[in-house]
JSON list of C-alpha atoms in Angstrom, two decimals:
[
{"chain": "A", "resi": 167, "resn": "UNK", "atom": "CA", "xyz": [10.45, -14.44, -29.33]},
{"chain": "A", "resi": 168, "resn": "UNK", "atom": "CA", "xyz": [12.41, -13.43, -26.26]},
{"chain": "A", "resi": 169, "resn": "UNK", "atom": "CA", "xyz": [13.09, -10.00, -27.93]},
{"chain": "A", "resi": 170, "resn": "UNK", "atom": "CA", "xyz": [9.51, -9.75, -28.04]},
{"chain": "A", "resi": 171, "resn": "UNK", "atom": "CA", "xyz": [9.26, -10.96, -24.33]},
{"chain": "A", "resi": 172, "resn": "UNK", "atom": "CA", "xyz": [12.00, -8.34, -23.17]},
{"chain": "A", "resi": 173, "resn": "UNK", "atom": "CA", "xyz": [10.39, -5.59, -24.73]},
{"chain": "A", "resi": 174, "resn": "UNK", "atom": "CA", "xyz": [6.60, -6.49, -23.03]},
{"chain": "A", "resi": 175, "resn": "UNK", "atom": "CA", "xyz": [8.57, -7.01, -20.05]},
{"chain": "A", "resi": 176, "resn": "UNK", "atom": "CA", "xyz": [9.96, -3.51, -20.11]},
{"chain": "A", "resi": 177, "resn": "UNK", "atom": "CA", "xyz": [6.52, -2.03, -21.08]},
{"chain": "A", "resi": 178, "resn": "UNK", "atom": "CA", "xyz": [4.33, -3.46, -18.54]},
{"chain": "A", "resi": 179, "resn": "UNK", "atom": "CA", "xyz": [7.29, -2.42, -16.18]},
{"chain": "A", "resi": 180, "resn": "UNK", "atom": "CA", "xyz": [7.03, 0.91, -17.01]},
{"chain": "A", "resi": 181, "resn": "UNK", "atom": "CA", "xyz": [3.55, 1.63, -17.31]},
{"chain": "A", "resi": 182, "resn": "UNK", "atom": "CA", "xyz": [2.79, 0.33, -14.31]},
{"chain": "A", "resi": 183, "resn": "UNK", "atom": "CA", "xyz": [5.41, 2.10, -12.04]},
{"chain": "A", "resi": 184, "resn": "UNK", "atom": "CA", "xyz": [3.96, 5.42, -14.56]},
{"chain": "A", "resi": 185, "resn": "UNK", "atom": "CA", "xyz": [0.68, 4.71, -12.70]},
{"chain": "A", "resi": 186, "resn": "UNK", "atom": "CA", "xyz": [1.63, 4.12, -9.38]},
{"chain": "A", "resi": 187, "resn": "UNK", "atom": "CA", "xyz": [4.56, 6.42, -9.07]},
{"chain": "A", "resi": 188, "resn": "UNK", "atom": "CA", "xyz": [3.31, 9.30, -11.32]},
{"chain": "A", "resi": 189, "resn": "UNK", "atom": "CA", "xyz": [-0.13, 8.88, -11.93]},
{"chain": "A", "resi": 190, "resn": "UNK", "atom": "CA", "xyz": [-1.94, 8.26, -8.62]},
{"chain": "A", "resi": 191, "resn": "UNK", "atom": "CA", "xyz": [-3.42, 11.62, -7.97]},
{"chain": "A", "resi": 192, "resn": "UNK", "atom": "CA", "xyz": [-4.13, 12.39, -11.47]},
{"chain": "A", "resi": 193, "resn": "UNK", "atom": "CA", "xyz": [-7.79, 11.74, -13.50]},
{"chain": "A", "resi": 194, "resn": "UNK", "atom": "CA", "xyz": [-7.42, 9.06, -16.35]},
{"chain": "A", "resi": 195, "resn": "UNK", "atom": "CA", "xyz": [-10.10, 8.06, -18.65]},
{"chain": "A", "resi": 196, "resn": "UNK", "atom": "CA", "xyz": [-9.47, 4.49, -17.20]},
{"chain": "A", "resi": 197, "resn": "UNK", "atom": "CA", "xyz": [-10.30, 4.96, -13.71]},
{"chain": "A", "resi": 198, "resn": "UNK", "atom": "CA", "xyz": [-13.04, 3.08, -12.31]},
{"chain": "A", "resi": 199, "resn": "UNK", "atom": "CA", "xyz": [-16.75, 4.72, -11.83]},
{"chain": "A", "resi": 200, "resn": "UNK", "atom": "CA", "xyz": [-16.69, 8.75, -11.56]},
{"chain": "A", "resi": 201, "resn": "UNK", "atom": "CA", "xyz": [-12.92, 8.58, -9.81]},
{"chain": "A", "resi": 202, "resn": "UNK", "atom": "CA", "xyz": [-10.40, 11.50, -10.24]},
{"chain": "A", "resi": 203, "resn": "UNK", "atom": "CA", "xyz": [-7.62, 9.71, -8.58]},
{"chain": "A", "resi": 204, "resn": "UNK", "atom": "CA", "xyz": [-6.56, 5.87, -7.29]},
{"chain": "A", "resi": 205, "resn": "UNK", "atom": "CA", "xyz": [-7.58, 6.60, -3.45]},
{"chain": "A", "resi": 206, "resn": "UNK", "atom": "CA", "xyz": [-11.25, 7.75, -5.52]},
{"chain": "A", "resi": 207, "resn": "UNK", "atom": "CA", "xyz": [-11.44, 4.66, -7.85]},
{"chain": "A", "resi": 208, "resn": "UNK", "atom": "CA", "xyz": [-10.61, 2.24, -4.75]},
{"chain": "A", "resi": 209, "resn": "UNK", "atom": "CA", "xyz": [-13.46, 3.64, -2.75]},
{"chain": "A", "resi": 210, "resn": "UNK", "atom": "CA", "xyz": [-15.70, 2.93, -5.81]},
{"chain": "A", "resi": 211, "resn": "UNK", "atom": "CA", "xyz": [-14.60, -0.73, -6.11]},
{"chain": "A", "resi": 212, "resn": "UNK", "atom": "CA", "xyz": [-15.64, -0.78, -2.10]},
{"chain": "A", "resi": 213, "resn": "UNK", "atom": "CA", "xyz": [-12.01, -1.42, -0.68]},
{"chain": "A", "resi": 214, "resn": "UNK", "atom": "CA", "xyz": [-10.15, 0.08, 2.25]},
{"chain": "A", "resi": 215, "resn": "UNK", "atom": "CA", "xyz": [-7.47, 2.60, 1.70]},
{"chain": "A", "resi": 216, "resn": "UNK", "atom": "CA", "xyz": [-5.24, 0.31, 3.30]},
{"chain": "A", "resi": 217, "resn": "UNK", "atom": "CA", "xyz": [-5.45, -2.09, 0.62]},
{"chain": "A", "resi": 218, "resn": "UNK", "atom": "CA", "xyz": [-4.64, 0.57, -2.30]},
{"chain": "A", "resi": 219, "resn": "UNK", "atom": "CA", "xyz": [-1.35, 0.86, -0.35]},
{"chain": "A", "resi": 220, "resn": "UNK", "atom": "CA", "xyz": [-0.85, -3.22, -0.18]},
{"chain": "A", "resi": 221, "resn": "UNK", "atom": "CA", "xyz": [-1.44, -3.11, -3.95]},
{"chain": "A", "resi": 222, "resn": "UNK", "atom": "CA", "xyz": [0.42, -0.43, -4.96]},
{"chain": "A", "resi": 223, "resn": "UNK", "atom": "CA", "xyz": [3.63, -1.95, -2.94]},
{"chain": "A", "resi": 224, "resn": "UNK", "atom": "CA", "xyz": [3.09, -5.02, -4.53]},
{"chain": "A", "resi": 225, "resn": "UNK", "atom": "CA", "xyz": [2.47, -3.80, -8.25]},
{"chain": "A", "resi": 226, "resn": "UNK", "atom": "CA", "xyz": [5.80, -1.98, -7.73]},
{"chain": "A", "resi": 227, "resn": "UNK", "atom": "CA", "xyz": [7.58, -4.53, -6.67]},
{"chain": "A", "resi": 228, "resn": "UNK", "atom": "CA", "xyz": [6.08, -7.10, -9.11]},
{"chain": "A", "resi": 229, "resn": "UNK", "atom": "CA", "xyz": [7.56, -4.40, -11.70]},
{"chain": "A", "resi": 230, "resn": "UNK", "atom": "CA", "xyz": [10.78, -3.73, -10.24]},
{"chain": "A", "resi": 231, "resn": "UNK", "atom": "CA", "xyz": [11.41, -7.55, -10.39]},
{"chain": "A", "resi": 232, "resn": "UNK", "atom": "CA", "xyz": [10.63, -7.82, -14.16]},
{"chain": "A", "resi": 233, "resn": "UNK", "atom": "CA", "xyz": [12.88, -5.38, -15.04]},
{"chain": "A", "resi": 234, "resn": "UNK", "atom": "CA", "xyz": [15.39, -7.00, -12.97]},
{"chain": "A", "resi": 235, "resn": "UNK", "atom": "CA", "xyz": [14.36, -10.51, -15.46]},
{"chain": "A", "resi": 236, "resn": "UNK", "atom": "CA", "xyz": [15.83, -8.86, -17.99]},
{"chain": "A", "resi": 237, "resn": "UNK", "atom": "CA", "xyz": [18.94, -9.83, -16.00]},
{"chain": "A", "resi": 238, "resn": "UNK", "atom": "CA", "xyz": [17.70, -12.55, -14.05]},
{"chain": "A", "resi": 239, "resn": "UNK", "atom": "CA", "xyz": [15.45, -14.92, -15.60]},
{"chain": "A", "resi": 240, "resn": "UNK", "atom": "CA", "xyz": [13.92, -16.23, -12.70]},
{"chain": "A", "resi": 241, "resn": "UNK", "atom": "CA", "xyz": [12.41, -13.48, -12.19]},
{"chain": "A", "resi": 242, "resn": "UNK", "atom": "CA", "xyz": [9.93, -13.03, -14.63]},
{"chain": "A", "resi": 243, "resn": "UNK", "atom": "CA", "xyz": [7.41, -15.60, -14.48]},
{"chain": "A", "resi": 244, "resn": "UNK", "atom": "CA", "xyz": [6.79, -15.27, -10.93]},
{"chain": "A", "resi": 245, "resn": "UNK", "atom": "CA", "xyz": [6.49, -11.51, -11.19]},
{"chain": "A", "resi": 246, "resn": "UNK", "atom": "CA", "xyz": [4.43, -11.92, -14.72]},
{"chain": "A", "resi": 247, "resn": "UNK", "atom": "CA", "xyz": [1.95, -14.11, -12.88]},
{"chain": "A", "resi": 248, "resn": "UNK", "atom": "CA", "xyz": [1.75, -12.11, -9.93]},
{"chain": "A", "resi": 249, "resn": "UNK", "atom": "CA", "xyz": [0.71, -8.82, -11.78]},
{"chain": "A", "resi": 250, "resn": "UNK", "atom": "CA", "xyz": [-1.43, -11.05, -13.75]},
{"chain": "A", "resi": 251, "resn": "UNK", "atom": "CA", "xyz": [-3.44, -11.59, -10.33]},
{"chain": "A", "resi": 252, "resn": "UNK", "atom": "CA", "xyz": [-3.26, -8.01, -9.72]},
{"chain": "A", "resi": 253, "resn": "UNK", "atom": "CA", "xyz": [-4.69, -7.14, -13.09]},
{"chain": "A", "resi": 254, "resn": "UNK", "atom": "CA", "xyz": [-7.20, -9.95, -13.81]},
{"chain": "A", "resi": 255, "resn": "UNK", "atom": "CA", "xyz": [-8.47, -8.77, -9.99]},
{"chain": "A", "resi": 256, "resn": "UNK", "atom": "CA", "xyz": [-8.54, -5.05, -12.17]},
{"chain": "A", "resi": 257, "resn": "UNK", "atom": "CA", "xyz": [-10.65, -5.81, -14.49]},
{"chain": "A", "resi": 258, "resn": "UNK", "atom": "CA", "xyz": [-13.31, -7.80, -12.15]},
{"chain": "A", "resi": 259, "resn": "UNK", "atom": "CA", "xyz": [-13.77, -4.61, -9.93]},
{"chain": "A", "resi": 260, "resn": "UNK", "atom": "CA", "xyz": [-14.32, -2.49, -13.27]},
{"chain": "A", "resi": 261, "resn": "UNK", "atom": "CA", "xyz": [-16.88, -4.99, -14.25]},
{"chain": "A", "resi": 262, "resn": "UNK", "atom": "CA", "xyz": [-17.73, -5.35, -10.44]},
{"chain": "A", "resi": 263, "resn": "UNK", "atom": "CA", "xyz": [-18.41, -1.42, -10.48]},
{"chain": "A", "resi": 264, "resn": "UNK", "atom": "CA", "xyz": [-20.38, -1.34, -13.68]},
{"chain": "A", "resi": 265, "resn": "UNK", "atom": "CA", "xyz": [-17.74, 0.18, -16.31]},
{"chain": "A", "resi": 266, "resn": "UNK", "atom": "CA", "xyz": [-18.06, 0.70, -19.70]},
{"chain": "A", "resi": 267, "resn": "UNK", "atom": "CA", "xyz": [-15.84, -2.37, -21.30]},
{"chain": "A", "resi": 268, "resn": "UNK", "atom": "CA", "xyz": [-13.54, 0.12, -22.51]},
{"chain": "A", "resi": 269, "resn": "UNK", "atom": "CA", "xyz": [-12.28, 1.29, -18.97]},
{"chain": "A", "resi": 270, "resn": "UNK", "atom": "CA", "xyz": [-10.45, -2.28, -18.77]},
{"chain": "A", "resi": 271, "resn": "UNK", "atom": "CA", "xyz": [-8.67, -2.00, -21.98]},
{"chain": "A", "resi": 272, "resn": "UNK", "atom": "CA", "xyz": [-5.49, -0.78, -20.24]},
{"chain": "A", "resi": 273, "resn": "UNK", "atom": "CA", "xyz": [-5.74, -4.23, -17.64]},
{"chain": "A", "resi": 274, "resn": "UNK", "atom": "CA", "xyz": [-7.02, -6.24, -20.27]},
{"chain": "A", "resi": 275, "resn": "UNK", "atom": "CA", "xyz": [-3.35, -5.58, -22.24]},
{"chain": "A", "resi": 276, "resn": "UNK", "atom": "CA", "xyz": [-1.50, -5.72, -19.86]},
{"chain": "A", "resi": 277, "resn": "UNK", "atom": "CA", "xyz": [-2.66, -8.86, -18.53]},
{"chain": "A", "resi": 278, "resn": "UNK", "atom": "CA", "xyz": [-2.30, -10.67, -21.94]},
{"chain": "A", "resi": 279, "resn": "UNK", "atom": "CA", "xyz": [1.16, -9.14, -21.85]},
{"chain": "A", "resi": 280, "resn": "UNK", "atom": "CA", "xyz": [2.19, -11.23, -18.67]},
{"chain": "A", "resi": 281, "resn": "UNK", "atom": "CA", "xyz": [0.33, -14.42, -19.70]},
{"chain": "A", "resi": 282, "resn": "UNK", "atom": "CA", "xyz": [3.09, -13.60, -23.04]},
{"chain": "A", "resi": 283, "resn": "UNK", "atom": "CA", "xyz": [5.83, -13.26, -20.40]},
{"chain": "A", "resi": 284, "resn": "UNK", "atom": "CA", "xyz": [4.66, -15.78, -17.97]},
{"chain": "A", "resi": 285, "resn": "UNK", "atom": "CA", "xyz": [4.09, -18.26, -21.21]},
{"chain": "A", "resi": 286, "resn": "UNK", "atom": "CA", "xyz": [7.51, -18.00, -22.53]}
]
C-alpha cells in the first residue's frame, strides 16, 4: 500500500502545481461555468480575485509539502487533508455554479486521492 500512497502522492502533487503553475491562463474543459481561465472561473463561483491568489498559494504549498512526504512522513496527512478542503470546497462551487457533474471529475479524484493519502 504505501507504494500505492507514494505514487497518488506524487500525482496529485503534480497535477495540481500543472494547474496552478502552467495552466492558469489556459481554457480546460473543467473550468467552472463559461470560464477561459482561473481569474474567469473564480468570478463565476462569485469570489474576489484576492482569494484565487490565497488559494493558489496554498494549493502550492499543500503540494510542495507532499512531495516533500515522500521524505518526510509527517508531512502528508496534514497536506492530504488540507487539499482535501481545497478540493471538496471545488467541487461545491461547481455544483454551487450549476455544472454539468462531469466538470468535477478532476476534484472529485483528486479528493479521493488525499482521503487515500490522508487514510494511510
Amino acid at each position: 500500500m504505501s507504494t500505492l500512497v507514494t505514487v497518488a502522492q506524487v500525482v496529485v502533487a503534480l497535477v495540481i502545481l500543472n494547474v496552478w503553475l502552467m495552466r492558469p491562463q489556459k481554457a480546460t474543459a473543467w473550468r467552472g461555468g463559461s470560464a477561459a481561465t482561473m481569474p474567469e472561473e473564480f468570478a463565476v463561483y462569485g469570489l474576489p480575485r484576492w482569494l484565487m491568489f490565497a488559494v493558489g498559494a496554498l494549493k502550492l504549498t499543500l503540494a510542495a509539502l507532499l512531495i516533500a512526504g515522500v521524505w518526510v512522513p509527517r508531512f502528508t496527512q496534514p497536506a492530504a487533508l488540507g487539499l482535501g478542503a481545497l478540493l471538496l470546497a471545488a467541487v461545491i462551487m461547481h455544483v454551487k455554479a450549476g455544472d454539468p457533474p462531469r466538470k468535477s471529475l478532476p476534484a472529485l479524484t483528486l479528493l479521493a486521492l488525499c482521503a487515500l493519502i490522508a487514510a494511510s
